[in-house]
Amino acid sequence: MDLSLMNKEQKEAIQHTEGPLLIMAGAGSGKTRVLTHRIAYLLAEKGVPPYNVLAITFTNKAAREMKDRVHALIPNADDAHKIWISTFHSMCVRILRRDISHLGYENSFSILDPTDQNSVVKSILKNRNLDTKQHHPRKILSYISDKKNQLIDPAEAMSESVGFSDGLYSEIYKDYQEILYRNSSLDFDDLIMLTIELFKKEPQVLEYYQNRFQYIHVDEYQDTNQAQYELVSLLSQKYRNICVVGDSDQSIYKFRGANIENILNFEDDYPDAKVIFLEQNYRSTKTILDAANAVIGNNTSRKPKDLRTVRQGGKKIKTILADSERAEGQEILRHVMDLSSKYSYSDMAVLYRANSQSRAVEDAFVKGSVPYKMIGGMKFYSRMEIKDLMSYLKVIQNPHDDISFERIINTPKRGIGLKTVEKLLNYGSVNELSMYDAIKEADFIGIPKGAIVTLMKLEDMIENLRKKSKFLSVTELVDEVLEDTGYISVLEKEDTLESRSRIENLEEFKTVTREFDNDNDVSDELLFNFLSDMALVSDQDSVEADSGVTLMTMHASKGLEFKVIFVVGLEEGIFPSQRVMFDEDELEEERRLMYVALTRAEDQLILSRADSRMIYGKIESNVESRFLKEIPTELIDGGVVEIDSKKAQNPFAKRGGRTHRRTPTVLTDNSGVTFKVGDKVAHKKFGDGIISNIKGEGDSKELDIIFTKEGPKRLLANFAPLEKKE
């Protein structure tokens, strides 16, 4: 087998086939290439039968990529198909399909989806006469999932429970498992937990798979939880030919149960283990790697390594200091447009700590006509909670908007069933009434009395909010809506990661409303004008999904790479986040997240922060992120710049005795063009249009344009690809 293109460490990892092996693979070091060639080497050079080889990874995408690469390396297609390459859960499904009868389940067991799980918990709560508002099913399911990932069964959970809630949830866990057992059903976490139970209960089954999988490979080992760790240990304990690949510096999933100790303690578990470091990076420039190495070097829970690259030099790291998050979005837009002459939009990505931070960047991209796509999160204005809130505002403005009213009639849940909604819609259709007006005649429609009372309360609430909208700012009105509807309180009672994220997004929405309120006086037209603005800003139908700048969280970026990376919001309290400030373990996880973000870049890094930022409707000033301070001065692109005395001092300045500045951007723009209402213009994508309104000044100047084909759009005057027509 030809290994001439491999470096020394890669070749050593491929050829070391017997006994425990830890491959500590740095970012961009070709770990997948090593894994796939190692599997092919076992077959071609060591004569290992393909059915004796197992490779486990975490995602279906990673498994598919590994399969494709292995199949390309192995001439015999039949041999390639005999190798088990799958995710942990897919592997366990295959094992359980064959032998789960030993545990009393039918071999034709079914796997519950989240909706089914939710229904089971709801039925348990109903039987126990418990209120789902006080004991939210999602929170209970999160508890059950956590116990299963720790391999804690219901009996153990009950014996270890502390306090009323913990004891109650452990009892519900017991009921839940009994229902699943009676229905011969498994949830996602059962797949691994029951496989381990099967192996421990039936030694002959475990021995069968130990003999079957004599050579085991585990990718992303730093991301394994307790259950996955136990499963791998059981399978490998007979032949001990276990090869794990990972990087302790990229362990960023603690919140999902990942245990970094699994990879750090591998040599304790296998004292005879061979350890090979892959430190040759094939992705990034030396500047980028030096920055990443400097940051991660401040962590103590790691296996030290020093990434190196053949790509010597490279552009220095650019920094952005903006006055606000809105200005930060515009600065990023400015850099993107400048770089677009050299790179395609798809070569660039903007990374942030939390999904709620995407809003300012999205606004800038929409107004600047820069296409973008979201990974690992929905677009801000498309998120369920934002659409719910917008629907309430639309109904307050226009109660005859049936599309919006149907969305909020039972949101949050108030006991209005689908049959009631259908009756209102049908009655309104026949009598040419809106749903809102149909409520007034609910007595004649055949709707139950309880539902009528609820509908009347909803109508009264909407009418009250309509009156308030005449003298409240939009931000104040939003607060009233969230309070009167109980939307926030419902999310607070759920108290899950998802509900907390939704609350954060709703609070972030107030940043949008407050910006609008600052520019507009309270009047009867205020809400109408705000909704009109939002319709223009959030119109993203023209965005091309396959060719835009990628926006995503740092967590979602793991495993990806781009020519240019923007990292935004580099401020204390944002990144690292406020909740980890005084927890050293959590802080190290945040630093690993920074390391992952930096090492996604191939050619160029742009790091950004705002002097002040509106967070959840309140303006806050946060100091420079410690992670920025950990990057050596000589790697930062800098010079001397005059700083406005009215503004806070540039946190990028005077680092190591030198003064740094934002690198000026040179690009072809419309800054020298004068636009006025009534001008005819042509846009590269939207075609011909006419300017109907102009707002703002300088870089913030916005044009409302009515396009012949695309309808109304709001674009930034200086950045939109516009041409004035005679």
XYZ file of C-alpha atoms in Angstrom:
726
model
C 0.000 0.000 0.000
C 1.429 3.359 -1.039
C 1.988 5.633 1.993
C 4.561 7.894 0.348
C 2.358 10.973 0.687
C 1.986 10.509 4.453
C 4.212 12.331 6.934
C 6.224 10.369 9.497
C 3.600 10.475 12.256
C 0.720 9.633 9.930
C 2.598 6.647 8.540
C 3.440 5.448 12.057
C -0.229 5.661 13.102
C -1.344 3.687 10.048
C 1.242 0.920 10.483
C 0.857 0.488 14.259
C -1.959 -2.055 14.146
C -1.592 -4.163 17.296
C -2.546 -3.071 20.793
C -4.060 0.159 22.142
C -3.309 3.296 20.138
C -4.108 6.916 20.925
C -3.818 9.281 17.976
C -3.849 12.825 19.329
C -4.785 14.631 16.146
C -4.493 18.402 16.059
C -6.851 20.551 14.026
C -6.409 20.103 10.276
C -3.879 17.288 10.689
C -5.614 14.782 8.379
C -7.080 12.444 10.981
C -9.833 11.086 8.723
C -7.225 10.355 6.068
C -5.158 8.441 8.624
C -8.167 6.476 9.913
C -9.341 5.409 6.459
C -5.841 4.460 5.303
C -5.306 2.511 8.533
C -8.447 0.465 7.824
C -7.320 -0.178 4.243
C -3.826 -1.074 5.513
C -5.259 -3.690 7.878
C -6.950 -5.435 4.956
C -4.252 -5.026 2.309
C -1.053 -5.504 4.316
C -2.110 -7.399 7.446
C -4.685 -9.703 5.855
C -7.345 -8.800 8.414
C -10.830 -9.938 7.264
C -13.094 -6.922 6.681
C -15.762 -8.215 9.086
C -13.215 -7.964 11.912
C -12.959 -4.186 11.536
C -15.192 -1.623 13.243
C -15.101 2.178 12.918
C -17.362 4.373 15.059
C -17.996 8.084 14.735
C -20.599 10.578 15.952
C -22.530 11.886 12.986
C -24.107 10.274 9.954
C -22.272 12.770 7.769
C -18.897 11.749 9.206
C -19.789 8.066 8.841
C -20.790 8.539 5.185
C -17.571 10.415 4.434
C -15.490 7.689 6.070
C -17.326 4.964 4.133
C -16.781 6.749 0.841
C -13.073 7.175 1.517
C -12.609 3.563 2.618
C -14.502 2.242 -0.400
C -12.244 4.321 -2.660
C -9.152 2.731 -1.069
C -10.350 -0.899 -1.154
C -10.585 -2.451 -4.640
C -13.007 -5.215 -3.613
C -16.458 -3.662 -3.098
C -17.725 -6.715 -1.192
C -14.882 -6.380 1.323
C -15.616 -2.690 1.787
C -19.285 -3.364 2.554
C -18.396 -5.940 5.220
C -16.642 -3.316 7.368
C -18.871 -1.790 10.034
C -18.560 1.992 9.734
C -21.327 3.758 11.602
C -22.372 6.028 14.428
C -22.621 4.704 17.975
C -26.393 4.557 17.777
C -26.581 2.895 14.361
C -24.192 0.212 15.555
C -26.301 -0.443 18.650
C -29.497 -0.740 16.594
C -27.883 -3.542 14.561
C -26.722 -5.327 17.704
C -30.080 -5.005 19.446
C -32.059 -6.130 16.403
C -30.218 -9.412 16.654
C -30.171 -10.035 20.409
C -32.534 -7.726 22.308
C -34.882 -10.657 22.995
C -32.489 -11.590 25.829
C -33.754 -8.470 27.603
C -37.428 -9.316 27.083
C -38.037 -6.942 24.180
C -39.359 -7.948 20.793
C -36.715 -8.024 18.062
C -39.069 -5.807 16.077
C -38.827 -3.079 18.731
C -39.668 0.465 17.739
C -37.668 3.606 18.427
C -39.534 6.585 19.862
C -39.064 10.027 18.367
C -39.111 13.132 20.621
C -42.840 13.680 20.035
C -43.610 10.121 21.162
C -41.419 10.574 24.228
C -43.247 13.758 25.081
C -46.600 11.981 24.818
C -45.461 9.206 27.149
C -44.346 11.686 29.812
C -47.575 13.650 29.462
C -49.625 10.509 30.024
C -47.586 9.717 33.149
C -48.129 13.224 34.491
C -51.855 12.931 33.804
C -52.085 9.609 35.644
C -50.255 11.148 38.592
C -52.511 14.240 38.519
C -49.496 16.478 37.956
C -49.613 19.792 36.092
C -47.455 19.896 32.929
C -46.841 23.590 33.580
C -45.169 22.833 36.896
C -43.421 19.696 35.665
C -42.652 20.282 32.025
C -42.184 17.099 29.943
C -39.047 18.444 28.227
C -37.339 19.040 31.555
C -38.230 15.530 32.707
C -36.976 14.022 29.447
C -33.719 15.933 29.868
C -33.387 14.411 33.355
C -34.041 10.907 31.998
C -31.557 11.355 29.157
C -28.852 12.514 31.555
C -29.392 9.473 33.799
C -29.236 7.070 30.866
C -26.032 8.612 29.544
C -24.536 8.000 32.991
C -25.880 4.407 32.897
C -28.109 5.052 35.906
C -31.303 2.950 35.809
C -34.587 3.989 37.514
C -33.946 1.978 40.690
C -30.526 3.572 41.157
C -31.920 7.001 40.350
C -34.605 6.584 43.019
C -32.117 5.420 45.635
C -29.779 8.350 44.900
C -32.469 11.040 44.643
C -32.185 14.139 46.812
C -35.148 16.455 47.378
C -38.729 16.385 46.199
C -38.215 17.154 42.484
C -35.356 14.691 42.109
C -37.390 11.978 43.833
C -40.472 12.700 41.719
C -38.518 12.685 38.461
C -36.865 9.393 39.361
C -40.338 7.872 39.906
C -41.514 9.250 36.563
C -38.347 7.759 35.027
C -39.425 4.381 36.446
C -42.953 4.736 35.019
C -41.493 5.863 31.692
C -39.247 2.823 31.349
C -42.082 0.453 32.305
C -44.302 1.910 29.575
C -41.503 1.617 27.006
C -40.861 -1.975 28.050
C -44.549 -2.921 27.776
C -44.631 -1.437 24.284
C -41.265 -2.950 23.303
C -40.072 0.538 22.502
C -36.725 2.266 22.967
C -35.724 5.879 22.998
C -32.467 7.230 21.559
C -30.495 6.875 24.796
C -31.744 3.309 25.347
C -29.875 2.148 22.260
C -26.506 2.412 24.001
C -27.674 1.757 27.560
C -29.517 -1.458 26.648
C -26.633 -2.673 24.484
C -24.378 -2.395 27.520
C -27.016 -4.130 29.657
C -27.223 -6.886 27.053
C -23.449 -7.386 27.045
C -23.305 -7.583 30.841
C -26.300 -9.903 31.148
C -25.338 -12.211 28.281
C -21.538 -12.792 28.204
C -21.843 -14.981 25.097
C -23.347 -12.085 23.144
C -20.522 -9.794 24.232
C -17.968 -12.446 23.269
C -19.558 -12.793 19.833
C -19.053 -9.096 19.122
C -15.612 -9.037 20.708
C -14.577 -11.806 18.302
C -16.319 -10.019 15.471
C -14.653 -6.658 16.089
C -11.001 -7.417 16.680
C -9.867 -4.035 15.378
C -11.840 -1.075 16.700
C -11.515 2.572 15.679
C -13.240 5.447 17.484
C -13.261 8.936 15.981
C -13.648 12.140 18.061
C -12.928 10.196 21.252
C -12.827 13.411 23.291
C -16.585 13.737 22.718
C -17.573 10.383 24.257
C -19.826 10.295 27.312
C -19.869 7.686 30.078
C -22.152 5.254 28.225
C -20.131 5.429 24.996
C -16.897 5.015 26.949
C -18.264 1.907 28.674
C -19.481 0.422 25.389
C -16.100 0.818 23.700
C -14.311 -0.617 26.764
C -16.489 -3.754 26.734
C -16.033 -4.384 23.015
C -12.255 -3.938 23.091
C -11.317 -5.718 26.316
C -10.578 -9.113 24.710
C -8.252 -8.227 21.814
C -7.366 -4.697 22.951
C -6.720 -3.549 19.392
C -8.415 -0.242 19.989
C -7.429 2.881 18.104
C -8.968 6.131 19.327
C -8.541 9.436 17.519
C -9.229 12.817 19.031
C -7.945 16.083 20.395
C -8.306 17.153 24.011
C -8.075 20.757 22.825
C -11.289 20.335 20.831
C -13.474 18.890 23.589
C -16.379 21.384 23.554
C -19.472 19.292 24.272
C -19.489 19.019 28.056
C -23.072 20.321 28.069
C -24.058 17.195 26.116
C -22.344 14.884 28.599
C -18.955 14.577 26.882
C -16.167 13.749 29.336
C -12.706 15.053 28.424
C -11.201 12.676 30.997
C -11.901 9.757 28.648
C -9.155 10.864 26.278
C -6.864 12.340 28.929
C -6.931 9.074 30.921
C -6.567 6.697 27.965
C -3.024 5.762 29.002
C -4.271 4.957 32.517
C -6.909 2.649 31.035
C -4.342 1.079 28.693
C -0.847 1.358 30.254
C 0.718 -0.286 27.185
C -0.867 2.209 24.801
C 1.111 3.778 21.993
C 0.568 7.537 21.721
C 1.153 9.358 18.432
C 0.730 13.107 17.978
C -0.369 14.448 14.608
C 0.920 18.013 14.782
C 1.369 18.790 11.077
C -1.477 21.064 10.087
C -2.504 21.111 6.423
C -5.123 23.826 6.729
C -3.987 27.099 8.276
C -1.167 29.603 7.951
C 1.556 29.860 10.580
C 0.075 33.119 11.865
C -3.269 31.472 12.560
C -1.709 28.424 14.208
C 0.611 30.532 16.361
C -2.426 32.442 17.615
C -4.366 29.244 18.321
C -1.395 27.634 20.079
C -0.888 30.721 22.228
C -4.521 30.740 23.351
C -4.879 27.028 24.091
C -1.526 26.976 25.889
C -3.264 28.684 28.818
C -5.282 25.526 29.539
C -4.027 22.907 31.990
C -6.436 20.007 31.233
C -4.787 18.945 27.986
C -2.044 16.910 26.386
C 0.441 19.541 25.218
C 1.223 19.676 21.508
C 2.461 22.284 19.098
C 0.748 22.489 15.742
C 3.043 23.335 12.846
C 2.369 24.043 9.199
C 4.148 24.182 5.866
C 2.211 27.398 5.155
C 4.767 29.748 6.647
C 3.810 33.349 7.331
C 0.307 34.341 6.324
C -1.656 37.534 6.778
C -1.694 39.033 10.230
C -4.915 38.853 12.206
C -7.226 41.798 11.634
C -9.237 43.306 14.463
C -12.478 45.245 14.458
C -13.602 47.564 17.229
C -17.133 48.828 16.617
C -19.178 51.316 18.618
C -22.123 48.904 18.889
C -23.285 45.508 17.704
C -25.059 47.237 14.824
C -21.821 48.927 13.770
C -20.045 45.591 14.239
C -22.413 44.028 11.704
C -21.723 46.838 9.248
C -17.949 46.526 9.721
C -18.178 42.803 9.014
C -20.247 43.585 5.919
C -17.566 46.080 4.827
C -14.800 43.476 5.178
C -16.866 40.787 3.432
C -17.479 43.026 0.440
C -13.791 43.947 0.282
C -12.750 40.284 0.441
C -15.359 39.251 -2.136
C -13.001 40.411 -4.896
C -10.605 37.624 -3.884
C -12.854 35.024 -2.264
C -16.340 33.745 -2.976
C -18.981 34.349 -0.306
C -18.994 30.616 0.473
C -15.301 30.860 1.430
C -16.216 33.031 4.418
C -17.892 32.291 7.746
C -18.980 34.377 10.741
C -18.787 32.592 14.094
C -20.453 33.636 17.355
C -20.955 32.195 20.842
C -24.790 32.166 20.839
C -27.383 32.092 18.065
C -28.955 35.322 19.324
C -25.798 37.200 18.232
C -26.534 36.560 14.565
C -29.211 39.239 14.349
C -26.989 42.306 13.825
C -24.906 40.531 11.185
C -28.025 39.251 9.426
C -29.489 42.759 9.321
C -26.302 44.141 7.767
C -26.101 41.344 5.187
C -29.756 41.683 4.191
C -29.472 45.447 3.748
C -26.137 45.071 1.959
C -27.526 42.381 -0.376
C -24.903 39.864 0.726
C -26.234 36.288 0.516
C -25.782 34.162 3.618
C -26.813 30.826 5.053
C -27.293 29.636 8.607
C -25.751 26.476 10.056
C -26.737 25.066 13.433
C -29.537 27.518 13.953
C -32.489 29.119 12.249
C -32.342 32.631 10.899
C -33.167 35.039 13.692
C -36.446 36.266 12.257
C -37.505 32.717 11.331
C -37.208 31.321 14.849
C -40.452 30.095 16.329
C -40.516 32.460 19.290
C -39.745 35.500 17.119
C -42.444 34.548 14.618
C -44.903 34.032 17.511
C -44.138 37.473 18.923
C -44.335 39.095 15.489
C -47.715 37.404 14.933
C -49.056 38.939 18.151
C -47.849 42.364 17.033
C -49.469 41.891 13.636
C -52.794 40.903 15.201
C -52.630 43.929 17.502
C -52.083 46.087 14.434
C -54.600 44.213 12.277
C -56.891 41.741 14.099
C -58.290 40.538 10.765
C -54.926 38.979 9.802
C -56.078 35.322 9.938
C -52.613 33.900 9.170
C -51.117 35.567 12.242
C -54.198 35.001 14.387
C -54.260 31.274 13.686
C -50.630 31.084 14.803
C -51.248 32.724 18.182
C -54.769 31.499 18.997
C -53.336 28.651 21.072
C -49.799 29.961 21.621
C -48.902 29.583 24.392
C -51.313 26.713 24.922
C -54.625 27.932 26.325
C -56.874 24.956 25.568
C -58.070 25.919 22.087
C -58.178 22.677 20.100
C -57.847 22.080 16.379
C -61.606 21.432 16.042
C -62.400 24.842 17.508
C -59.919 26.519 15.156
C -61.422 24.623 12.212
C -64.954 25.718 13.158
C -63.883 29.357 13.392
C -62.142 29.173 10.027
C -65.123 27.472 8.341
C -67.663 29.861 9.836
C -65.566 32.849 8.876
C -65.139 31.541 5.333
C -68.873 30.968 4.820
C -69.880 34.303 6.353
C -66.913 36.318 5.043
C -65.645 37.073 8.529
C -62.150 36.999 9.997
C -61.454 34.497 12.785
C -61.321 37.412 15.183
C -64.832 38.538 14.219
C -66.099 34.952 14.176
C -65.293 34.718 17.893
C -68.052 37.244 18.567
C -70.541 34.740 17.139
C -69.005 31.677 18.761
C -72.319 30.763 20.475
C -73.802 29.927 17.065
C -70.900 27.820 15.804
C -71.120 24.850 18.162
C -67.975 25.588 20.146
C -67.871 24.218 23.736
C -68.610 26.766 26.465
C -65.160 26.402 28.030
C -63.489 27.213 24.725
C -65.824 30.204 24.214
C -64.797 31.657 27.592
C -61.115 31.241 26.658
C -61.643 32.841 23.251
C -63.419 35.807 24.816
C -60.514 36.292 27.233
C -58.094 36.192 24.298
C -60.154 38.780 22.430
C -60.292 41.043 25.489
C -56.519 40.766 25.892
C -55.929 41.679 22.232
C -58.291 44.671 22.503
C -56.495 45.853 25.629
C -53.120 45.543 23.897
C -54.476 47.421 20.875
C -55.368 50.354 23.130
C -51.942 50.266 24.770
C -50.225 50.249 21.388
C -51.450 53.817 20.803
C -49.320 55.311 23.585
C -46.542 52.770 24.250
C -43.189 52.446 22.529
C -42.676 49.198 20.584
C -40.321 47.899 23.277
C -42.885 48.613 26.000
C -45.585 46.956 23.908
C -43.427 43.854 23.460
C -42.994 43.652 27.237
C -46.772 43.918 27.666
C -47.389 41.167 25.097
C -44.904 38.779 26.701
C -46.381 39.493 30.142
C -50.102 39.414 29.279
C -49.882 36.280 27.151
C -47.740 34.404 29.696
C -45.286 33.502 26.920
C -42.148 34.167 28.993
C -43.513 32.521 32.150
C -44.261 29.309 30.236
C -40.672 29.189 28.942
C -39.315 29.938 32.417
C -41.279 27.019 33.886
C -39.922 24.668 31.217
C -36.383 25.560 32.372
C -34.577 23.618 29.623
C -31.640 24.537 27.383
C -34.096 25.090 24.544
C -36.492 27.277 26.549
C -33.624 29.364 27.935
C -32.357 29.879 24.379
C -35.834 31.016 23.314
C -35.972 33.526 26.171
C -32.565 34.875 25.139
C -33.795 35.349 21.571
C -36.914 37.183 22.746
C -34.764 39.451 24.897
C -32.421 40.024 21.960
C -35.468 41.072 19.906
C -35.799 44.047 22.244
C -32.479 45.286 20.908
C -34.212 45.617 17.522
C -37.238 47.383 18.991
C -35.148 49.727 21.124
C -33.091 50.798 18.121
C -36.348 51.576 16.322
C -37.785 53.423 19.329
C -34.651 55.565 19.608
C -35.223 56.811 16.050
C -39.015 57.288 16.216
C -41.485 59.133 18.417
C -44.516 57.402 19.936
C -47.583 57.839 17.720
C -50.609 56.002 16.376
C -48.488 54.907 13.417
C -45.536 53.611 15.437
C -46.461 49.913 15.415
C -47.483 50.052 11.760
C -44.144 51.637 10.821
C -42.199 49.107 12.863
C -43.959 46.162 11.237
C -43.358 47.710 7.822
C -39.643 48.070 8.625
C -39.481 44.480 9.781
C -41.168 43.249 6.609
C -38.471 44.955 4.563
C -35.530 43.836 6.711
C -36.575 40.197 7.075
C -37.399 39.628 3.416
C -34.738 37.045 2.611
C -36.364 35.159 -0.249
C -33.581 36.203 -2.590
C -30.809 34.647 -0.520
C -29.125 31.789 -2.315
C -28.738 28.886 0.094
C -25.651 27.411 -1.557
C -23.429 30.411 -2.206
C -23.626 32.721 0.791
C -21.458 33.646 3.738
C -21.974 31.037 6.454
C -23.275 32.195 9.835
C -23.068 29.744 12.733
C -22.161 29.177 16.352
C -18.627 28.143 17.207
C -19.956 24.778 18.350
C -21.540 24.180 14.943
C -18.274 25.041 13.155
C -16.362 22.061 14.534
C -15.109 19.877 11.700
C -15.534 22.606 9.080
C -13.017 24.937 7.452
C -13.159 28.227 5.525
C -10.686 30.509 3.801
C -11.749 33.448 5.976
C -13.184 33.336 9.498
C -14.797 36.191 11.424
C -15.128 35.694 15.191
C -17.517 38.260 16.681
C -18.490 39.380 20.170
C -15.059 38.927 21.755
C -15.915 40.552 25.054
C -15.875 39.373 28.646
C -19.372 38.225 29.541
C -20.125 37.351 25.921
C -17.164 35.091 25.150
C -16.219 33.773 27.584
C -19.821 33.878 28.730
C -20.828 35.324 32.074
C -21.809 31.985 33.585
C -18.282 30.502 33.386
C -16.281 33.397 34.833
C -15.607 31.750 38.171
C -15.488 28.090 37.132
C -12.034 27.097 35.916
C -13.196 23.891 34.211
C -15.941 25.717 32.330
C -13.533 28.512 31.427
C -11.118 25.987 29.928
C -13.966 24.588 27.847
C -14.675 28.111 26.560
C -10.995 28.495 25.668
C -11.138 25.218 23.740
C -14.103 26.677 21.889
C -11.965 29.705 20.963
C -9.260 27.321 19.753
C -11.786 25.513 17.562
C -13.003 28.841 16.140
C -9.492 30.055 15.306
C -8.428 26.804 13.663
C -11.380 26.827 11.231
C -9.520 29.530 9.251
C -7.239 28.649 6.349
C -6.008 32.061 5.156
C -7.317 34.894 7.269
C -8.794 35.691 10.688
C -10.822 38.792 11.555
C -11.621 39.166 15.270
C -14.309 41.590 16.330
C -15.799 43.209 19.407
C -18.070 46.134 20.211
C -17.294 49.005 22.570
C -20.890 48.826 23.790
C -23.546 46.270 23.035
C -27.287 46.202 23.543
C -27.986 42.912 25.318
C -31.605 41.952 25.916
C -32.704 45.537 25.403
C -30.075 47.096 27.699
C -26.845 48.796 26.616
C -23.804 47.236 28.280
C -20.091 47.888 27.958
C -17.903 44.832 28.308
C -14.120 44.758 28.431
C -11.996 42.954 25.897
C -12.156 39.156 26.014
C -9.239 37.532 27.802
C -8.892 35.260 24.775
C -7.907 38.286 22.670
C -5.278 39.262 25.218
C -3.785 35.783 24.935
C -2.923 36.305 21.245
C 0.657 37.637 20.887
C 0.969 41.285 19.809
C 3.170 40.493 16.830
C 0.396 38.441 15.216
C -2.067 41.366 15.186
C -2.285 43.700 12.209
C -1.752 47.172 13.712
C -0.466 50.705 13.529
C -1.207 54.132 14.971
C -4.727 55.549 14.861
C -6.433 58.605 16.306
C -9.160 57.573 18.752
C -12.232 59.725 19.297
C -11.959 61.006 22.869
C -15.709 60.683 23.267
C -15.438 56.943 22.829
C -13.883 54.331 25.053
C -10.247 53.561 24.299
C -9.713 50.881 21.697
C -9.133 47.652 23.663
C -6.893 46.436 20.864
C -4.590 49.402 21.501
C -1.375 49.623 23.533
C -0.889 45.915 23.729
C 2.728 45.224 24.576
C 3.628 48.893 24.192
C 2.298 49.130 20.629
C -0.832 50.829 19.364
C -3.140 48.975 17.030
C -5.828 50.211 14.737
C -8.615 48.825 12.687
C -7.304 48.130 9.223
C -8.938 50.558 6.780
C -11.050 48.864 4.188
C -10.795 49.867 0.543
C -13.689 48.820 -1.644
C -15.779 50.026 -4.504
C -18.990 51.402 -2.972
C -21.721 53.989 -3.461
C -20.384 56.466 -0.894
C -19.886 59.121 -3.555
C -23.309 58.637 -5.133
C -26.228 60.866 -4.173
C -29.594 59.127 -4.016
C -32.944 60.859 -3.695
C -36.563 59.762 -3.501
C -37.917 59.022 -6.964
C -34.558 57.916 -8.432
C -34.712 54.904 -10.710
C -32.086 52.276 -9.923
C -30.963 48.846 -11.108
C -29.842 46.079 -8.742
C -27.730 43.102 -9.846
C -30.221 40.583 -8.406
C -33.492 42.412 -7.876
C -33.603 44.232 -11.202
C -35.168 47.666 -11.795
C -36.782 49.681 -9.027
C -37.561 53.147 -7.714
C -36.485 54.725 -4.400
C -39.527 55.406 -2.210
C -37.852 56.568 1.026
C -34.416 57.391 2.494
C -33.439 57.033 6.172
C -30.264 57.627 8.164
C -26.876 59.108 7.317
C -23.397 57.904 6.306
C -22.831 54.154 6.395
C -26.219 53.760 8.080
C -28.157 55.416 5.262
C -30.920 53.089 4.097
C -32.923 53.113 0.893
C -36.476 51.803 0.621
C -36.764 50.587 -2.960
C -39.809 49.175 -4.720
C -38.550 46.711 -7.331
C -40.686 45.831 -10.322
C -40.384 42.073 -9.810
C -39.200 41.598 -6.224
C -41.383 44.186 -4.489
C -40.176 46.403 -1.573
C -36.685 45.992 -0.138
C -34.592 48.002 2.315
C -30.892 48.232 1.427
C -27.826 50.044 2.742
C -27.083 52.919 0.358
C -23.284 52.593 0.484
C -23.049 48.830 0.055
C -25.915 47.636 -2.146
C -24.877 46.853 -5.752
C -26.995 49.662 -7.238
C -26.735 51.634 -10.431
C -28.642 54.872 -10.965
C -30.671 54.972 -14.144
C -31.484 58.038 -16.207
